[in-house]
Amino acid sequence: MIRIIFIIALTYICLQLSDSLYATETFTVQGTVKDASTRELLTGVNVFVNETQSGTVTDFEGRYSLKLNKGEYTLTFSFIGYQRLTRTVTIDDNKTLNIMLENGGIRLTEVVVTGERTNRNVERAEMGTVSLDIESIRTIPAFLGEVDVLRTIQLLPGVQSAGDGNTGFFVRGGDADQNLVLLDDAVVFNASHLFNFFSVFNADAVKDLKLYKGGIHPEYGGRLSSVLDISMREGDMNQYKMTGGVGLISSRLTVEGPIQYGRSAFIFSGRRTYADLFLKLSSDENQRNTQLFFYDLNGKMNYVINDNNRIFLSGYYGRDVTSFSNLFGFDWGNATTSFRWNRLFSDRLFSDVSLVYSNYQFNITGDIGPASFRWNSMLHNLNLKANFTFLPNENNTMSFGAQTIYHILDPGSIRARIEDAAVANMMLSADHALEHGIYFNNEQSFFDNRLLVAYGLRGSIFQIMGPGKQYTFDKSNPSRWQVQDTIQLNRGQFYDTFSALEPRMNFRYKLNDQHSVKGSYNRMVQYIQQAQSAQSVAPYDAWFAVSNNIPPQVADQYAVGYFRNFLSDRIETSVEVYYKDMRNVTDLVDNGDLLGNEFLEGELRTGQGWAYGAEFLVQMQNGPLNGFVGYTWAVAKRKIEGINEGRAYYAPNDRRHDLSLSGSYDLSRRWTAGISFTYATGSAFTLPVGKMFYQGAFAPIYADRNSSRLPDYHRLDLSITYTPVIRDRDNRRFESSWNFSVFNVYGRANPISVSFAESSDRPGIPNSSFFYIPGPIPAITWNFNF
């Protein structure tokens, strides 16, 4: 590892010395790009220099920066859905050029995998990276009328759905907890609503998103497989607006506008389901007393202090409530707060400083006859981070930064009561830890931008601290560990420290403007993770940190790809091949006790995992017909001592084939049709083949781990949107549309989960029972804005 760092550093120094020998007088032109009507910063705007046939794109803050030699240049600013803008600038000094783009005056219906430069997939060094704007997401057929960010992500190559009614996703053979999901820099631990049928991301409040499947930027750490970075909208600085929608089971409303015209703005968005209200009409008293709903609130404010400083304050709060006739219930929810200060020090140096808080709570209650219980658990995450971008010359873009996260993983308390007996209270030990990260990255071009290389390094440290407990186990029996000793940690006491170096590198070699070859390598380290039974669809989460028993997970991913565009970039194609080597991955032993287990580590085993595959994408855009077809061939396996007798087995998310097709077609100015089709190999699961009497109770006997398969999955969704044409658009701000959708058009029974019960005619032999969402399911939603 030291040799790798030394070689990278030596190479960088030599390249810088080489640049200085041939340096010419260069200057910087930089600025921001905003929506002319709302003053919102635009991410992913293409800034193209005609004379040099090169350019850049705006970042998440709407900023761009170019290094140009002295002379006169023509800059073109373009973004899907906006009018193209050209500016001629004379470069004889450093300049600031802020741009306002006017809306193109057309209804956006493109299903695009990027809202940026048309050949950006060929130009950029990034691979395994997908950018989506919210207008692209809206065109995909919705489930029960709700546009969903995570359901759109699941259609992409290399991303696998957890099944119908589930917003969980798996990336390149990784588990769901190995995805870092961020909302305005805040970690979202559980991104699901209503038994995983919906995600927590209200499309009306989302601006855009970026998914990293590989070649992950060193700014991000703490997860093994992917990063999903979602940005909230900032609000309109010029006029007040109201948007929303009314559907069969949910409604939403968003209000935005200026606080101080042209200088500050706010946006608030709310959503609630009301399926439980219909249960009140039931003649069954149990159904009338059932609660089944969720709600969430998004809010954001931003203020432009001056040309060099801008601050943002955003937050999210969501809650799910489920109870069955007051007998049994559970509720969970996320809460986040993000404060961010964006500063421009000079035309070469920018910064983002953030203070972010995330909270996740989960509770289970039961009250059956004389017995009752309640379990409360909670996760806290406080994050302070600073990111900097520095432009040393026209060929280099450097970024660096640091962060510190304070984790509290509290499995909570369990309170149980039996009538005429004492109340039992159990406090589970919480994990407290500090996680630190520091990173550096440089993107550098060579040979007139034919070769583009991005290389960097992240260093991470994880410190276990008190208060809390650490356990040592007798591991002589690999199938069942016994507690040997308990170590009590005092408040503020540091018990153990883990550290790692995580090198990252991407490269792009451009054969010409239409096709390029790319490669990437990244190492990721994960210090906190989630344990969950492969057979359970229950929403409870058991998060835990590394310890003396559970080492950090480590993954090395290698990928190469070929990117080719046709028909003036209207058709994009790509092929990516990857291999991921994972160490210290965890899995639950057979019959492992997960819920409320103080000694959870004794139920887990660590070992080796690996995944490899090929991803194919064909995408069409910028026309009446837009869409993409993605196909993934993949393998994901594990080998863990103490599980499956030490033999290799398939991971639960192993799916050999995964095909997705999504598109939209403008039938006329008023009508747009959408289609989505998915096919995937059935998920792997473990089949019980009998039972045994163990420690005073019956326990199932399983076949080889994940040796069985659910039936193959396939589903067709259709939608059509009607938008009345407003003839006097200058005098009428009100607009509306009607969306009609059908989920699972031909009623395919796709199992979500499998459960087992003993057969009455064959005692001891369990029968399988599959749970699935019946179809087809129609929905209608009225959307409006004014």
mmCIF file of N, CA, C and O in Angstrom, residues 78 128 205 245 296 341 402 428 531 561 656 664 690 712 724 760 764:
data_model
loop_
_atom_site.group_PDB
_atom_site.id
_atom_site.type_symbol
_atom_site.label_atom_id
_atom_site.label_comp_id
_atom_site.label_asym_id
_atom_site.label_seq_id
_atom_site.Cartn_x
_atom_site.Cartn_y
_atom_site.Cartn_z
ATOM 1 N N SER A 78 -25.874 24.563 -22.156
ATOM 2 C CA SER A 78 -27.033 23.792 -22.601
ATOM 3 C C SER A 78 -27.452 22.814 -21.504
ATOM 4 O O SER A 78 -26.615 22.270 -20.780
ATOM 5 N N GLY A 128 -19.751 3.526 -14.148
ATOM 6 C CA GLY A 128 -20.565 3.010 -13.064
ATOM 7 C C GLY A 128 -21.282 4.117 -12.325
ATOM 8 O O GLY A 128 -21.655 3.957 -11.168
ATOM 9 N N ALA A 205 -40.188 17.165 -3.963
ATOM 10 C CA ALA A 205 -39.145 17.854 -3.207
ATOM 11 C C ALA A 205 -37.747 17.535 -3.709
ATOM 12 O O ALA A 205 -36.768 18.138 -3.267
ATOM 13 N N GLY A 245 -50.668 16.805 -5.818
ATOM 14 C CA GLY A 245 -51.373 15.747 -6.510
ATOM 15 C C GLY A 245 -52.317 15.022 -5.570
ATOM 16 O O GLY A 245 -52.079 14.948 -4.361
ATOM 17 N N ASP A 296 -44.828 12.211 5.448
ATOM 18 C CA ASP A 296 -43.490 12.792 5.509
ATOM 19 C C ASP A 296 -43.538 14.266 5.144
ATOM 20 O O ASP A 296 -44.454 14.743 4.461
ATOM 21 N N TRP A 341 -22.814 25.494 4.281
ATOM 22 C CA TRP A 341 -22.272 26.810 3.937
ATOM 23 C C TRP A 341 -21.379 26.635 2.716
ATOM 24 O O TRP A 341 -20.383 25.930 2.759
ATOM 25 N N ALA A 402 -12.344 16.577 4.685
ATOM 26 C CA ALA A 402 -12.309 15.720 5.871
ATOM 27 C C ALA A 402 -13.685 15.718 6.518
ATOM 28 O O ALA A 402 -14.500 16.626 6.296
ATOM 29 N N LEU A 428 -30.730 -2.998 26.186
ATOM 30 C CA LEU A 428 -29.671 -3.526 25.330
ATOM 31 C C LEU A 428 -28.530 -2.519 25.239
ATOM 32 O O LEU A 428 -28.743 -1.307 25.256
ATOM 33 N N ALA A 531 -27.867 -6.432 10.255
ATOM 34 C CA ALA A 531 -28.143 -7.873 10.235
ATOM 35 C C ALA A 531 -29.626 -8.076 9.993
ATOM 36 O O ALA A 531 -30.460 -7.429 10.629
ATOM 37 N N GLY A 561 -14.909 -0.623 -19.300
ATOM 38 C CA GLY A 561 -16.109 -0.394 -20.088
ATOM 39 C C GLY A 561 -15.813 0.249 -21.424
ATOM 40 O O GLY A 561 -14.763 0.881 -21.619
ATOM 41 N N ARG A 656 -28.979 -14.292 -11.986
ATOM 42 C CA ARG A 656 -28.146 -14.450 -13.173
ATOM 43 C C ARG A 656 -28.514 -13.460 -14.270
ATOM 44 O O ARG A 656 -27.643 -12.915 -14.941
ATOM 45 N N SER A 664 -40.912 6.303 -22.969
ATOM 46 C CA SER A 664 -42.106 7.135 -23.112
ATOM 47 C C SER A 664 -42.194 7.605 -24.555
ATOM 48 O O SER A 664 -41.183 7.718 -25.262
ATOM 49 N N GLY A 690 -36.944 -30.149 7.140
ATOM 50 C CA GLY A 690 -37.381 -30.920 8.291
ATOM 51 C C GLY A 690 -37.238 -30.100 9.551
ATOM 52 O O GLY A 690 -37.091 -28.878 9.507
ATOM 53 N N ASP A 712 -39.024 -17.133 -11.566
ATOM 54 C CA ASP A 712 -38.526 -15.957 -12.279
ATOM 55 C C ASP A 712 -39.525 -14.806 -12.157
ATOM 56 O O ASP A 712 -40.742 -15.010 -12.149
ATOM 57 N N PRO A 724 -53.929 18.934 -20.343
ATOM 58 C CA PRO A 724 -54.712 19.908 -21.118
ATOM 59 C C PRO A 724 -53.829 21.055 -21.589
ATOM 60 O O PRO A 724 -52.967 21.546 -20.841
ATOM 61 N N SER A 760 -50.118 -30.724 7.633
ATOM 62 C CA SER A 760 -50.963 -31.528 8.521
ATOM 63 C C SER A 760 -50.903 -33.012 8.157
ATOM 64 O O SER A 760 -51.013 -33.881 9.019
ATOM 65 N N GLY A 764 -43.772 -32.702 10.443
ATOM 66 C CA GLY A 764 -42.329 -32.480 10.420
ATOM 67 C C GLY A 764 -41.819 -31.959 9.099
ATOM 68 O O GLY A 764 -40.672 -31.525 9.000
#
